[in-house]
mmCIF file of C-alpha atoms in Angstrom:
data_model
loop_
_atom_site.group_PDB
_atom_site.id
_atom_site.type_symbol
_atom_site.label_atom_id
_atom_site.label_comp_id
_atom_site.label_asym_id
_atom_site.label_seq_id
_atom_site.Cartn_x
_atom_site.Cartn_y
_atom_site.Cartn_z
ATOM 1 C CA MET A 1 113.901 288.855 133.281
ATOM 2 C CA ILE A 2 115.722 287.570 130.220
ATOM 3 C CA LYS A 3 118.864 289.701 129.905
ATOM 4 C CA VAL A 4 119.652 290.482 126.267
ATOM 5 C CA CYS A 5 122.622 292.037 124.473
ATOM 6 C CA LEU A 6 122.048 293.441 120.983
ATOM 7 C CA ALA A 7 125.103 293.440 118.689
ATOM 8 C CA ASN A 8 124.371 295.356 115.500
ATOM 9 C CA ASN A 9 126.037 297.954 113.252
ATOM 10 C CA HIS A 10 122.982 300.132 112.755
ATOM 11 C CA PRO A 11 121.791 302.763 115.278
ATOM 12 C CA VAL A 12 118.242 302.571 113.897
ATOM 13 C CA VAL A 13 118.106 298.850 114.759
ATOM 14 C CA HIS A 14 119.374 299.551 118.269
ATOM 15 C CA PHE A 15 116.784 302.294 118.729
ATOM 16 C CA GLY A 16 113.928 300.186 117.376
ATOM 17 C CA VAL A 17 114.742 297.079 119.416
ATOM 18 C CA LYS A 18 115.431 299.001 122.621
ATOM 19 C CA SER A 19 112.204 301.009 122.258
ATOM 20 C CA TYR A 20 110.098 297.930 121.521
ATOM 21 C CA PHE A 21 111.337 295.985 124.568
ATOM 22 C CA LYS A 22 111.518 298.998 126.905
ATOM 23 C CA ASP A 23 108.519 297.957 128.997
ATOM 24 C CA HIS A 24 108.509 294.242 128.161
ATOM 25 C CA ASP A 25 107.403 291.900 130.935
ATOM 26 C CA THR A 26 110.123 289.281 130.464
ATOM 27 C CA ILE A 27 112.824 290.742 128.180
ATOM 28 C CA SER A 28 115.347 293.418 129.119
ATOM 29 C CA ILE A 29 117.922 294.889 126.706
ATOM 30 C CA VAL A 30 120.839 295.352 129.112
ATOM 31 C CA ALA A 31 123.605 296.016 126.570
ATOM 32 C CA ASN A 32 124.035 297.412 123.061
ATOM 33 C CA VAL A 33 127.266 297.028 121.092
ATOM 34 C CA GLY A 34 128.291 298.146 117.623
ATOM 35 C CA ASN A 35 131.248 295.872 116.948
ATOM 36 C CA PHE A 36 132.298 292.296 117.666
ATOM 37 C CA LEU A 37 135.244 293.236 119.865
ATOM 38 C CA MET A 38 132.812 294.661 122.406
ATOM 39 C CA VAL A 39 130.781 291.455 122.569
ATOM 40 C CA ARG A 40 133.383 289.548 124.556
ATOM 41 C CA ASP A 41 133.870 292.486 126.938
ATOM 42 C CA ILE A 42 130.139 292.614 127.638
ATOM 43 C CA LEU A 43 129.923 288.855 128.218
ATOM 44 C CA LEU A 44 132.850 289.069 130.647
ATOM 45 C CA THR A 45 131.280 291.854 132.677
ATOM 46 C CA LYS A 46 127.548 291.183 132.471
ATOM 47 C CA GLU A 47 125.318 288.153 132.761
ATOM 48 C CA ILE A 48 123.755 287.826 129.306
ATOM 49 C CA ASP A 49 121.101 285.200 128.658
ATOM 50 C CA VAL A 50 120.624 285.858 124.941
ATOM 51 C CA LEU A 51 122.933 287.573 122.452
ATOM 52 C CA ILE A 52 121.198 289.020 119.377
ATOM 53 C CA LEU A 53 123.908 289.031 116.720
ATOM 54 C CA ASP A 54 124.109 290.364 113.169
ATOM 55 C CA LEU A 55 126.443 288.301 110.976
ATOM 56 C CA GLU A 56 127.582 291.530 109.294
ATOM 57 C CA LEU A 57 128.606 293.077 112.616
ATOM 58 C CA GLU A 58 131.792 295.134 112.342
ATOM 59 C CA GLY A 59 134.782 293.055 113.426
ATOM 60 C CA LEU A 60 133.046 289.708 112.871
ATOM 61 C CA SER A 61 134.870 288.014 110.002
ATOM 62 C CA SER A 62 134.051 284.362 110.525
ATOM 63 C CA ILE A 63 131.295 282.089 111.824
ATOM 64 C CA PHE A 64 134.064 280.323 113.729
ATOM 65 C CA GLU A 65 134.365 283.385 115.953
ATOM 66 C CA VAL A 66 130.725 282.835 116.875
ATOM 67 C CA LYS A 67 131.582 279.238 117.721
ATOM 68 C CA ASN A 68 134.295 280.465 120.066
ATOM 69 C CA ILE A 69 131.840 282.750 121.853
ATOM 70 C CA LEU A 70 129.502 279.816 122.382
ATOM 71 C CA LYS A 71 132.365 277.682 123.649
ATOM 72 C CA ASN A 72 133.655 280.298 126.085
ATOM 73 C CA PHE A 73 130.239 281.466 127.270
ATOM 74 C CA PRO A 74 128.054 278.328 127.160
ATOM 75 C CA LYS A 75 125.274 279.848 129.282
ATOM 76 C CA THR A 76 124.622 282.531 126.659
ATOM 77 C CA LYS A 77 122.306 281.642 123.787
ATOM 78 C CA ILE A 78 122.763 283.299 120.404
ATOM 79 C CA ILE A 79 120.104 284.368 117.929
ATOM 80 C CA ILE A 80 121.254 285.576 114.523
ATOM 81 C CA PHE A 81 119.253 288.671 113.573
ATOM 82 C CA SER A 82 120.266 289.455 110.006
ATOM 83 C CA ASP A 83 119.089 290.391 106.523
ATOM 84 C CA LEU A 84 121.574 288.060 104.810
ATOM 85 C CA SER A 85 120.271 285.280 102.564
ATOM 86 C CA GLU A 86 118.260 282.989 104.816
ATOM 87 C CA GLN A 87 118.554 279.935 102.572
ATOM 88 C CA ILE A 88 122.278 279.628 103.105
ATOM 89 C CA TYR A 89 123.132 281.384 106.347
ATOM 90 C CA ALA A 90 120.402 279.980 108.586
ATOM 91 C CA PRO A 91 121.446 276.316 108.250
ATOM 92 C CA ASN A 92 125.128 277.186 108.658
ATOM 93 C CA ALA A 93 124.405 279.331 111.690
ATOM 94 C CA ILE A 94 122.404 276.572 113.365
ATOM 95 C CA LYS A 95 125.194 274.121 112.518
ATOM 96 C CA ALA A 96 127.670 276.462 114.224
ATOM 97 C CA GLY A 97 125.686 276.194 117.436
ATOM 98 C CA VAL A 98 123.450 279.250 117.509
ATOM 99 C CA SER A 99 119.953 278.739 118.855
ATOM 100 C CA GLY A 100 117.989 280.588 116.212
ATOM 101 C CA PHE A 101 117.897 282.730 113.092
ATOM 102 C CA VAL A 102 115.448 285.599 112.610
ATOM 103 C CA SER A 103 115.318 287.806 109.538
ATOM 104 C CA GLN A 104 115.483 291.557 110.164
ATOM 105 C CA LYS A 105 112.514 291.797 107.820
ATOM 106 C CA GLU A 106 110.350 290.168 110.484
ATOM 107 C CA LYS A 107 108.354 292.059 113.094
ATOM 108 C CA LEU A 108 110.022 292.632 116.451
ATOM 109 C CA GLU A 109 107.232 290.578 117.974
ATOM 110 C CA THR A 110 108.738 287.572 116.184
ATOM 111 C CA LEU A 111 112.155 288.392 117.619
ATOM 112 C CA GLY A 112 110.639 288.597 121.083
ATOM 113 C CA GLN A 113 109.026 285.186 120.717
ATOM 114 C CA ALA A 114 112.358 283.778 119.553
ATOM 115 C CA ILE A 115 114.177 285.217 122.565
ATOM 116 C CA VAL A 116 111.739 283.574 124.968
ATOM 117 C CA LYS A 117 111.895 280.188 123.224
ATOM 118 C CA VAL A 118 115.683 280.208 122.951
ATOM 119 C CA ASN A 119 116.005 281.116 126.622
ATOM 120 C CA GLN A 120 113.922 278.021 127.350
ATOM 121 C CA GLY A 121 116.492 275.913 125.534
ATOM 122 C CA LYS A 122 114.671 275.538 122.246
ATOM 123 C CA ILE A 123 116.255 275.718 118.791
ATOM 124 C CA ILE A 124 114.182 277.896 116.504
ATOM 125 C CA ILE A 125 114.289 278.856 112.858
ATOM 126 C CA ASP A 126 112.057 281.561 111.466
ATOM 127 C CA GLU A 127 109.037 280.356 109.500
ATOM 128 C CA THR A 128 110.221 282.215 106.412
ATOM 129 C CA VAL A 129 113.487 280.294 106.555
ATOM 130 C CA LYS A 130 111.660 276.991 106.846
ATOM 131 C CA LYS A 131 109.543 277.821 103.804
ATOM 132 C CA ASN A 132 112.585 278.858 101.784
ATOM 133 C CA LEU A 133 114.442 275.684 102.714
ATOM 134 C CA ALA A 134 111.417 273.608 101.757
ATOM 135 C CA LEU A 135 111.253 275.323 98.359
ATOM 136 C CA ILE A 136 114.963 274.833 97.715
ATOM 137 C CA ALA A 137 114.659 271.151 98.576
ATOM 138 C CA LYS A 138 112.330 270.850 95.578
ATOM 139 C CA GLN A 139 114.705 272.583 93.173
ATOM 140 C CA ASN A 140 116.947 270.801 90.699
ATOM 141 C CA LYS A 141 120.381 269.463 91.548
ATOM 142 C CA SER A 142 122.368 272.461 90.338
ATOM 143 C CA GLU A 143 120.229 274.835 92.417
ATOM 144 C CA ARG A 144 120.858 272.733 95.523
ATOM 145 C CA LEU A 145 124.631 272.771 95.181
ATOM 146 C CA TYR A 146 124.924 275.459 97.825
ATOM 147 C CA ARG A 147 123.855 272.911 100.438
ATOM 148 C CA LYS A 148 127.180 271.151 99.927
ATOM 149 C CA LEU A 149 129.150 274.219 100.949
ATOM 150 C CA SER A 150 130.826 274.340 104.345
ATOM 151 C CA ASN A 151 130.721 277.391 106.615
ATOM 152 C CA ARG A 152 134.264 278.294 105.610
ATOM 153 C CA GLU A 153 133.519 277.916 101.893
ATOM 154 C CA VAL A 154 130.537 280.228 102.243
ATOM 155 C CA GLU A 155 132.734 282.805 103.936
ATOM 156 C CA VAL A 156 135.397 282.619 101.226
ATOM 157 C CA LEU A 157 132.750 282.855 98.515
ATOM 158 C CA ARG A 158 131.235 285.899 100.182
ATOM 159 C CA TYR A 159 134.574 287.728 100.228
ATOM 160 C CA LEU A 160 135.360 286.706 96.639
ATOM 161 C CA SER A 161 131.992 288.124 95.609
ATOM 162 C CA ASP A 162 132.914 291.374 97.347
ATOM 163 C CA GLY A 163 135.929 291.620 95.042
ATOM 164 C CA LYS A 164 138.584 290.697 97.590
ATOM 165 C CA LYS A 165 141.771 288.908 96.497
ATOM 166 C CA ASN A 166 143.070 285.659 97.988
ATOM 167 C CA ASN A 167 145.711 287.450 100.076
ATOM 168 C CA GLU A 168 143.111 289.852 101.487
ATOM 169 C CA ILE A 169 140.786 287.008 102.428
ATOM 170 C CA SER A 170 143.640 285.096 104.058
ATOM 171 C CA LYS A 171 144.346 288.079 106.322
ATOM 172 C CA ILE A 172 140.680 288.552 107.227
ATOM 173 C CA LEU A 173 140.139 284.886 108.093
ATOM 174 C CA GLY A 174 143.609 284.300 109.519
ATOM 175 C CA LEU A 175 144.373 281.510 107.059
ATOM 176 C CA ASN A 176 147.273 280.720 104.745
ATOM 177 C CA GLU A 177 146.855 282.120 101.233
ATOM 178 C CA LYS A 178 147.311 278.608 99.791
ATOM 179 C CA THR A 179 144.393 277.462 101.948
ATOM 180 C CA ILE A 180 142.197 280.178 100.428
ATOM 181 C CA SER A 181 143.243 278.982 96.964
ATOM 182 C CA THR A 182 142.179 275.469 97.946
ATOM 183 C CA TYR A 183 138.775 276.711 99.088
ATOM 184 C CA LYS A 184 138.411 278.646 95.849
ATOM 185 C CA LEU A 185 139.136 275.491 93.838
ATOM 186 C CA ARG A 186 136.567 273.543 95.843
ATOM 187 C CA LEU A 187 133.982 276.260 95.209
ATOM 188 C CA LEU A 188 134.606 276.118 91.468
ATOM 189 C CA GLN A 189 134.117 272.356 91.538
ATOM 190 C CA LYS A 190 131.056 272.326 93.799
ATOM 191 C CA LEU A 191 129.257 275.080 91.880
ATOM 192 C CA ASN A 192 130.293 273.542 88.573
ATOM 193 C CA VAL A 193 131.994 276.614 87.039
ATOM 194 C CA THR A 194 135.479 277.230 85.647
ATOM 195 C CA ASN A 195 136.301 280.855 86.495
ATOM 196 C CA LEU A 196 135.810 283.498 89.169
ATOM 197 C CA VAL A 197 133.303 285.583 87.203
ATOM 198 C CA ASP A 198 131.006 282.594 86.674
ATOM 199 C CA LEU A 199 131.522 281.572 90.309
ATOM 200 C CA VAL A 200 130.338 284.939 91.597
ATOM 201 C CA ASN A 201 127.417 285.029 89.148
ATOM 202 C CA LYS A 202 126.367 281.524 90.181
ATOM 203 C CA ALA A 203 126.520 282.526 93.832
ATOM 204 C CA LYS A 204 124.310 285.566 93.177
ATOM 205 C CA THR A 205 121.842 283.506 91.149
ATOM 206 C CA LEU A 206 121.482 281.046 94.017
ATOM 207 C CA GLU A 207 121.325 283.933 96.541
ATOM 208 C CA ILE A 208 124.347 282.497 98.353
ATOM 209 C CA VAL A 209 125.822 285.996 98.704
#
């Protein structure tokens, strides 16, 4: 059996996933956690083949924390199961080392297929993501600017769009406030805007946040 841990904030997701895979022939949901701090504890105490992780999980502030999980528990594969913008987060997640990205809008059958493939060592991206990426590749230069953003820049932009100040973001990400200011400047340059309001609006237009 493929041993799976589901890490998600929402009880309804836990109930739905657990119910769907209850009598599955090859997949067993052996752990359910509601915050990122519990993920490490589970991986230390149980043998987990695949971790199903929501990027908005409570306690998860950075994609670099996901990288650390992969580094410390190399036998565990990670699938991002999220409703965040696929166009931007799927490529960055794959770049970080996760094995797949599945939208929460997809049927659980699709998630099951992804779990099996990832457990076999394959890297998978949901078909919807592939289609979205293909469409974006055809867009004009300004609409493709988001592809130049690093994982860290995406994170900073997300928090700026949520209304957080530089000092708040620095505490969340564990970075110097001057470093956050540097990332903010880079974002202004890369998205070709001159102020925070236009930066956030541009991000929303491009579905980056």
